[in-house]
Short mmCIF file of C-alpha atoms in Angstrom, two decimals:
data_model
loop_
_atom_site.label_atom_id
_atom_site.label_comp_id
_atom_site.label_asym_id
_atom_site.label_seq_id
_atom_site.Cartn_x
_atom_site.Cartn_y
_atom_site.Cartn_z
CA MET A 511 13.36 -25.54 37.40
CA ARG A 512 10.56 -26.54 35.02
CA GLY A 513 7.23 -24.72 35.20
CA ARG A 514 3.84 -26.33 35.33
CA ALA A 515 2.56 -27.94 32.15
CA ALA A 516 0.09 -25.83 30.17
CA ILE A 517 -3.58 -26.68 30.62
CA ARG A 518 -4.90 -28.67 27.67
CA ILE A 519 -7.70 -26.96 25.75
CA GLU A 520 -10.46 -28.77 23.88
CA LEU A 521 -12.74 -26.56 21.79
CA ALA A 522 -16.39 -27.15 21.06
CA GLY A 523 -17.55 -26.50 17.51
CA ALA A 524 -19.33 -23.26 18.42
CA GLU A 525 -16.31 -22.02 20.39
CA ARG A 526 -13.93 -22.71 17.53
CA ALA A 527 -16.21 -20.94 15.05
CA GLU A 528 -16.47 -17.87 17.30
CA LEU A 529 -12.71 -17.73 17.89
CA GLU A 530 -11.91 -18.07 14.18
CA ALA A 531 -14.38 -15.28 13.41
CA ARG A 532 -12.71 -13.01 15.97
CA ALA A 533 -9.24 -13.83 14.69
CA ARG A 534 -9.97 -12.94 11.06
CA ARG A 535 -12.40 -10.06 11.59
CA ARG A 536 -10.55 -7.00 10.29
CA LYS A 537 -12.82 -4.51 12.04
CA SER A 538 -12.46 -5.91 15.55
CA LEU A 539 -9.98 -4.72 18.13
CA ARG A 540 -6.50 -6.14 17.65
CA ALA A 541 -6.50 -7.30 21.30
CA ASP A 542 -9.59 -9.48 20.75
CA ALA A 543 -8.10 -11.01 17.61
CA LEU A 544 -4.81 -11.70 19.42
CA ARG A 545 -6.53 -13.48 22.32
CA ALA A 546 -8.50 -15.62 19.87
CA GLU A 547 -5.30 -16.56 18.02
CA ILE A 548 -3.63 -17.56 21.30
CA VAL A 549 -6.47 -19.93 22.20
CA LEU A 550 -6.68 -21.42 18.70
CA LEU A 551 -2.94 -22.14 18.64
CA ALA A 552 -3.08 -23.59 22.15
CA ALA A 553 -5.97 -25.86 21.13
CA GLY A 554 -3.85 -26.99 18.20
CA GLY A 555 -1.22 -28.32 20.59
CA MET A 556 1.36 -25.51 20.38
CA THR A 557 3.26 -24.69 23.56
CA ASN A 558 2.97 -21.31 25.27
CA LEU A 559 6.57 -20.52 24.35
CA GLY A 560 5.96 -21.47 20.72
CA ILE A 561 2.84 -19.28 20.61
CA ALA A 562 4.76 -16.35 22.10
CA LYS A 563 7.50 -16.64 19.47
CA ARG A 564 5.03 -16.98 16.59
CA LEU A 565 2.91 -13.98 17.61
CA GLY A 566 5.81 -11.83 18.82
CA ILE A 567 4.48 -11.39 22.37
CA THR A 568 5.64 -12.41 25.83
CA ARG A 569 5.10 -15.85 27.33
CA VAL A 570 3.35 -14.22 30.30
CA THR A 571 0.69 -12.77 27.98
CA VAL A 572 0.12 -16.16 26.35
CA THR A 573 -0.12 -17.93 29.71
CA THR A 574 -2.58 -15.35 31.08
CA TRP A 575 -5.13 -15.73 28.26
CA HIS A 576 -4.54 -19.47 27.97
CA ASN A 577 -5.41 -19.98 31.63
CA ARG A 578 -8.32 -17.52 31.59
CA PHE A 579 -9.95 -19.31 28.68
CA ALA A 580 -9.41 -22.69 30.31
CA ALA A 581 -11.11 -21.42 33.49
CA ARG A 582 -13.97 -19.33 32.03
CA ARG A 583 -14.10 -20.23 28.33
CA LEU A 584 -15.10 -17.34 26.01
CA GLY A 585 -16.08 -15.14 28.94
CA GLY A 586 -12.49 -15.28 30.15
CA LEU A 587 -11.27 -13.39 27.07
CA LEU A 588 -13.16 -10.25 28.07
CA ASP A 589 -11.37 -7.42 29.86
CA GLU A 590 -11.71 -7.27 33.62
CA PRO A 591 -14.10 -4.61 34.97
CA ARG A 592 -12.34 -1.29 35.27
CA PRO A 593 -12.78 1.28 38.05
CA GLY A 594 -15.31 4.06 37.55
CA ALA A 595 -19.00 4.31 36.81
CA PRO A 596 -20.55 1.20 35.20
CA ARG A 597 -21.49 1.28 31.54
CA LYS A 598 -24.97 2.51 30.75
CA ILE A 599 -24.96 1.05 27.23
CA GLY A 600 -25.43 -2.71 27.14
CA ASP A 601 -23.70 -5.18 24.83
CA ASP A 602 -26.89 -5.67 22.82
CA LYS A 603 -27.05 -1.97 21.97
CA ILE A 604 -23.37 -1.89 21.05
CA THR A 605 -23.85 -4.93 18.81
CA GLU A 606 -26.81 -3.20 17.18
CA VAL A 607 -24.75 -0.09 16.39
CA VAL A 608 -21.82 -2.10 15.01
CA THR A 609 -24.05 -4.36 12.91
CA THR A 610 -26.04 -1.42 11.55
CA THR A 611 -22.84 0.40 10.64
CA LEU A 612 -21.38 -2.60 8.82
CA GLU A 613 -24.46 -4.02 7.11
CA THR A 614 -26.76 -1.11 6.26
CA MET A 615 -26.73 2.40 4.80
CA PRO A 616 -28.80 5.44 5.77
CA ALA A 617 -31.79 6.26 3.59
CA ALA A 618 -30.36 9.36 1.89
CA ALA A 619 -26.58 8.89 2.07
CA THR A 620 -23.85 6.47 1.03
CA HIS A 621 -22.43 6.03 4.54
CA TRP A 622 -23.21 6.68 8.18
CA SER A 623 -22.00 9.71 10.11
CA THR A 624 -21.89 9.94 13.87
CA ARG A 625 -24.91 12.24 13.81
CA SER A 626 -27.03 10.07 11.51
CA MET A 627 -26.15 6.95 13.51
CA ALA A 628 -26.90 8.74 16.78
CA LYS A 629 -30.32 9.74 15.45
CA ALA A 630 -31.07 6.21 14.19
CA SER A 631 -29.87 4.43 17.35
CA GLY A 632 -31.12 6.90 19.94
CA LEU A 633 -27.64 7.36 21.40
CA SER A 634 -25.53 10.48 21.73
CA VAL A 635 -22.99 11.47 19.09
CA SER A 636 -20.12 10.99 21.55
CA THR A 637 -21.33 7.48 22.44
CA VAL A 638 -21.47 6.47 18.78
CA HIS A 639 -17.99 7.90 18.30
CA ARG A 640 -16.63 5.85 21.21
CA ILE A 641 -18.23 2.65 19.89
CA TRP A 642 -16.81 3.21 16.42
CA ARG A 643 -13.38 3.97 17.81
CA ALA A 644 -13.45 0.83 20.00
CA PHE A 645 -14.22 -1.36 16.96
CA SER A 646 -12.00 0.57 14.50
CA LEU A 647 -14.97 1.63 12.37
CA GLN A 648 -14.48 4.61 10.05
CA PRO A 649 -17.47 4.87 7.70
CA HIS A 650 -16.28 8.23 6.34
CA ARG A 651 -13.17 6.61 4.83
CA SER A 652 -13.03 4.74 1.55
CA GLU A 653 -10.11 3.11 -0.24
CA THR A 654 -9.69 2.07 -3.86
CA PHE A 655 -8.46 -1.21 -5.30
CA LYS A 656 -7.92 -2.78 -8.70
CA LEU A 657 -7.34 -6.47 -9.40
CA SER A 658 -5.38 -7.27 -12.53
CA SER A 659 -7.18 -9.28 -15.21
CA ASP A 660 -3.92 -10.16 -16.97
CA PRO A 661 -3.98 -13.89 -17.88
CA LEU A 662 -0.20 -13.99 -17.31
CA PHE A 663 -0.36 -12.18 -13.97
CA VAL A 664 1.31 -14.95 -11.94
CA GLU A 665 4.13 -15.46 -14.43
CA LYS A 666 4.86 -11.73 -14.70
CA VAL A 667 4.86 -11.23 -10.93
CA ARG A 668 7.31 -14.10 -10.45
CA ASP A 669 9.51 -12.79 -13.27
CA ILE A 670 9.75 -9.21 -11.97
CA VAL A 671 9.99 -10.03 -8.26
CA GLY A 672 12.70 -12.55 -9.12
CA LEU A 673 14.70 -9.74 -10.76
CA TYR A 674 14.32 -7.63 -7.62
CA LEU A 675 15.26 -10.30 -5.09
CA ASP A 676 17.78 -12.33 -7.10
CA PRO A 677 19.09 -10.32 -10.08
CA PRO A 678 21.24 -12.16 -12.65
CA ASP A 679 25.02 -11.89 -12.49
CA ARG A 680 26.66 -9.16 -14.57
CA ALA A 681 23.34 -7.51 -15.26
CA LEU A 682 21.53 -4.27 -14.46
CA VAL A 683 17.84 -4.11 -13.59
CA LEU A 684 16.17 -0.85 -14.65
CA CYS A 685 12.62 0.25 -13.83
CA VAL A 686 11.49 2.56 -16.63
CA ASP A 687 8.39 4.69 -17.04
CA GLU A 688 7.25 8.22 -17.78
CA LYS A 689 5.35 10.68 -15.61
CA SER A 690 3.34 12.52 -18.20
CA GLN A 691 1.52 15.85 -18.22
CA ILE A 692 3.26 17.39 -15.19
CA GLN A 693 1.75 20.85 -14.89
CA ALA A 694 3.78 23.98 -14.25
CA LEU A 695 1.50 25.76 -11.77
CA ASP A 696 1.89 29.13 -10.12
CA ARG A 697 -0.39 30.46 -7.40
CA THR A 698 -2.45 33.56 -8.12
CA GLN A 699 -0.98 35.28 -5.05
CA PRO A 700 2.39 34.94 -3.29
CA LEU A 701 2.91 32.13 -0.78
CA LEU A 702 2.87 33.06 2.89
CA PRO A 703 5.77 31.19 4.52
CA MET A 704 5.53 29.05 7.62
CA ARG A 705 6.10 30.68 10.99
CA PRO A 706 5.81 29.49 14.61
CA GLY A 707 2.21 28.45 15.18
CA GLN A 708 1.22 29.02 11.54
CA ALA A 709 1.45 26.59 8.64
CA GLU A 710 2.51 27.69 5.18
CA ARG A 711 -0.44 29.20 3.31
CA ARG A 712 -1.21 29.42 -0.38
CA THR A 713 -4.20 30.30 -2.53
CA HIS A 714 -6.48 27.49 -3.64
CA ASP A 715 -6.46 28.69 -7.25
CA TYR A 716 -3.54 28.74 -9.66
CA LYS A 717 -2.33 29.67 -13.13
CA ARG A 718 -1.22 27.04 -15.63
CA HIS A 719 2.02 27.60 -17.56
CA GLY A 720 2.28 24.46 -19.68
CA THR A 721 3.18 20.83 -19.09
CA THR A 722 6.18 18.54 -19.40
CA SER A 723 6.73 14.79 -19.24
CA LEU A 724 9.50 13.11 -17.27
CA PHE A 725 11.05 9.89 -18.56
CA ALA A 726 12.95 8.08 -15.80
CA ALA A 727 14.99 4.89 -15.39
CA LEU A 728 15.70 3.67 -11.86
CA ASP A 729 18.72 1.44 -11.24
CA VAL A 730 17.19 -1.01 -8.76
CA LYS A 731 20.49 -1.97 -7.10
CA ALA A 732 22.19 1.45 -6.95
CA GLY A 733 19.10 3.63 -6.48
CA THR A 734 20.29 6.16 -9.07
CA ILE A 735 18.01 7.83 -11.59
CA ILE A 736 18.46 8.66 -15.25
CA GLY A 737 15.85 11.30 -16.05
CA GLN A 738 14.96 13.40 -19.06
CA CYS A 739 12.12 15.88 -19.54
CA MET A 740 10.37 16.15 -22.90
CA SER A 741 7.39 18.09 -24.15
CA ARG A 742 5.54 14.97 -25.36
CA HIS A 743 5.43 11.28 -24.47
CA ARG A 744 5.10 9.37 -27.72
CA ALA A 745 7.06 6.32 -28.87
CA ALA A 746 9.55 8.65 -30.60
CA GLU A 747 10.35 10.40 -27.32
CA PHE A 748 10.56 7.07 -25.53
CA ARG A 749 13.10 5.81 -28.06
CA ARG A 750 15.20 8.97 -27.64
CA PHE A 751 15.13 8.36 -23.90
CA LEU A 752 16.25 4.74 -24.35
CA ASP A 753 19.14 6.02 -26.46
CA ALA A 754 20.10 8.39 -23.63
CA VAL A 755 19.93 5.56 -21.09
CA GLU A 756 22.10 3.35 -23.30
CA ARG A 757 24.76 6.06 -23.52
CA ASN A 758 24.99 6.16 -19.73
CA LEU A 759 25.36 2.39 -19.19
CA PRO A 760 28.22 -0.07 -19.68
CA ARG A 761 27.99 -2.02 -22.93
CA ASP A 762 29.25 -5.36 -21.53
CA LEU A 763 26.28 -5.97 -19.22
CA ASP A 764 22.85 -7.46 -19.74
CA ILE A 765 20.13 -4.84 -19.18
CA HIS A 766 16.74 -5.96 -17.86
CA VAL A 767 14.11 -3.25 -18.40
CA ILE A 768 10.88 -3.35 -16.39
CA MET A 769 8.09 -1.22 -17.85
CA ASP A 770 4.31 -1.10 -18.06
CA ASN A 771 1.99 -1.84 -20.95
CA ALA A 772 1.62 1.69 -22.32
CA SER A 773 1.05 1.74 -26.07
CA SER A 774 4.21 3.82 -26.60
CA HIS A 775 6.27 0.94 -25.11
CA LYS A 776 5.01 -1.66 -27.60
CA THR A 777 5.11 0.06 -30.99
CA LYS A 778 7.15 -1.37 -33.86
CA LEU A 779 9.69 1.41 -33.34
CA ILE A 780 10.40 0.23 -29.78
CA ARG A 781 10.24 -3.48 -30.64
CA ASP A 782 12.82 -2.95 -33.37
CA TRP A 783 15.02 -0.99 -30.94
CA PHE A 784 15.12 -3.91 -28.50
CA ALA A 785 15.52 -6.48 -31.30
CA LYS A 786 18.77 -4.80 -32.39
CA ARG A 787 20.18 -5.07 -28.86
CA PRO A 788 20.22 -8.73 -27.74
CA ASN A 789 21.64 -7.80 -24.33
CA TRP A 790 18.54 -5.69 -23.55
CA HIS A 791 15.63 -7.70 -22.15
CA PRO A 792 12.17 -6.06 -21.73
CA HIS A 793 9.89 -7.26 -18.92
CA PHE A 794 6.30 -6.00 -18.86
CA THR A 795 4.33 -5.54 -15.65
CA PRO A 796 0.88 -7.16 -15.42
CA THR A 797 -2.05 -5.06 -16.58
CA SER A 798 -3.29 -2.64 -13.87
CA SER A 799 -0.27 -3.44 -11.68
CA SER A 800 1.97 -0.39 -11.82
CA TRP A 801 2.67 -0.88 -8.08
CA ILE A 802 5.22 -3.54 -8.99
CA ASN A 803 7.35 -1.04 -10.93
CA GLN A 804 9.70 0.59 -8.42
CA VAL A 805 10.12 3.78 -10.45
CA GLU A 806 6.52 4.61 -9.46
CA ARG A 807 7.77 4.98 -5.88
CA PHE A 808 10.29 7.54 -7.12
CA PHE A 809 7.54 9.43 -8.96
CA ALA A 810 5.49 9.53 -5.75
CA LEU A 811 8.41 11.02 -3.82
CA LEU A 812 9.08 13.55 -6.57
CA THR A 813 5.44 14.66 -6.50
CA GLU A 814 5.25 14.90 -2.73
CA GLN A 815 8.62 16.55 -2.10
CA GLN A 816 9.11 18.80 -5.14
CA ILE A 817 6.11 19.26 -7.43
CA LYS A 818 2.98 19.33 -5.26
CA ARG A 819 3.85 22.43 -3.23
CA GLY A 820 6.10 24.09 -5.77
CA ALA A 821 5.29 27.26 -7.71
CA HIS A 822 6.57 27.30 -11.29
CA ARG A 823 5.96 30.13 -13.74
CA SER A 824 7.13 28.20 -16.79
CA THR A 825 7.95 24.69 -17.93
CA LYS A 826 11.64 25.66 -17.82
CA GLU A 827 11.35 26.40 -14.10
CA LEU A 828 9.49 23.12 -13.56
CA GLU A 829 12.05 21.08 -15.48
CA ALA A 830 14.90 22.79 -13.60
CA ALA A 831 13.25 21.84 -10.29
CA ILE A 832 12.87 18.24 -11.45
CA ARG A 833 16.52 18.04 -12.55
CA ALA A 834 17.62 19.47 -9.22
CA TYR A 835 15.64 16.81 -7.38
CA VAL A 836 17.09 14.02 -9.53
CA ASP A 837 20.63 15.35 -9.05
CA ALA A 838 20.14 15.51 -5.27
CA ARG A 839 18.96 11.88 -5.16
CA ASN A 840 21.84 10.73 -7.34
CA ALA A 841 24.33 12.51 -5.06
CA ASP A 842 23.09 10.39 -2.16
CA PRO A 843 21.22 7.45 -3.71
CA LYS A 844 19.04 5.24 -1.54
CA PRO A 845 17.68 2.16 -3.33
CA PHE A 846 14.21 0.97 -2.44
CA ARG A 847 14.28 -2.31 -0.53
CA TRP A 848 11.90 -4.91 -1.94
CA THR A 849 10.97 -7.45 0.76
CA LYS A 850 7.92 -9.39 -0.47
CA THR A 851 8.48 -12.63 -2.34
CA ALA A 852 6.23 -13.59 -5.24
CA ASP A 853 4.60 -16.24 -3.04
CA ASP A 854 3.84 -13.62 -0.37
CA ILE A 855 2.22 -11.32 -2.95
CA LEU A 856 0.16 -14.07 -4.57
CA ALA A 857 -0.97 -15.39 -1.17
CA SER A 858 -2.06 -11.89 -0.13
CA ILE A 859 -4.03 -11.43 -3.35
CA ALA A 860 -5.63 -14.88 -2.89
CA ARG A 861 -6.77 -13.90 0.62
CA PHE A 862 -8.21 -10.65 -0.71
CA CYS A 863 -10.07 -12.50 -3.47
CA ARG A 864 -11.53 -14.98 -0.99
CA ARG A 865 -12.73 -12.17 1.27
CA THR A 866 -14.24 -10.38 -1.73
CA LEU A 867 -16.07 -13.53 -2.84
CA ASP A 868 -17.35 -14.11 0.70
CA VAL A 869 -18.73 -10.55 0.87
CA GLN A 870 -20.33 -10.82 -2.57
CA THR A 871 -21.90 -14.16 -1.64
CA GLN A 872 -23.37 -12.71 1.53
CA CYS A 873 -24.78 -9.71 -0.36
CA ALA A 874 -26.29 -11.86 -3.14
#
């Protein structure tokens, strides 16, 4: 039996602008953005079932917000009144707090705290906290970013991602890099081990016992690691490492080497090494884009699982711990699964650039 046809939605210009703003606003509640997307897709002529499949939700959810908007327009997208005491803080005051948080800074600080915002707005600290939590605002947090200025960024991304997703036949893809200046650190007092109800404890200060550098090559398909520790990380050491890698690989395969733009990777010594081996093909990552080199993910795991909380009284102990970690991974290798296509990555960067330009235009 066929259900009733969905109610047709026609949007006014102001309604469409408000819904699009809600849908793309990163700091709003996900529920508000989802309801706005449902209405926008419905106004575009998509069926309720098609909207449900596209957004990964149930058809009942789509129908509910579709019908509520058709009956009460934008007011229908608000939550129904809940039981309990009515709110004492009006929408205007909430809007004031959110706008102040997003668009201003306190006089003597770089960001708002719950206490400074409570003092400025005349609300309690707990009320400010609830408002921030409702709108996913976290002024105390800050993230870093870096956009590559490489003029060949697009070409290099397509080249490297193509090797990950569709490697050539009879070829190996290796991600190569070095983790330099790894410190052998020992705590000034013995560690206190974890026990029920008590986390592991260690002193905040430490003693340095030298450094080492780890050269590593990750086989993208197999997930295995070829690693070698050396006291320095010059071009001479890098060439010795390439020799060691070559000894561990079949000679009848093409080898595609992905590495960054470190000066030690581009010296005449290294260029001559590759020139003498026509089956070895270097691929350089874009400037300021080490995230595309999968061996960096291995370095992050090594740091988190072995080095960060370890206590090493010499570089020999540190290097032994690193070799043990590499051997354990090679005994049960788990390759990293690359899922993003080059188009996905470039589209994401384009969206970020547009948002950045919009923000800079508004602040100008």
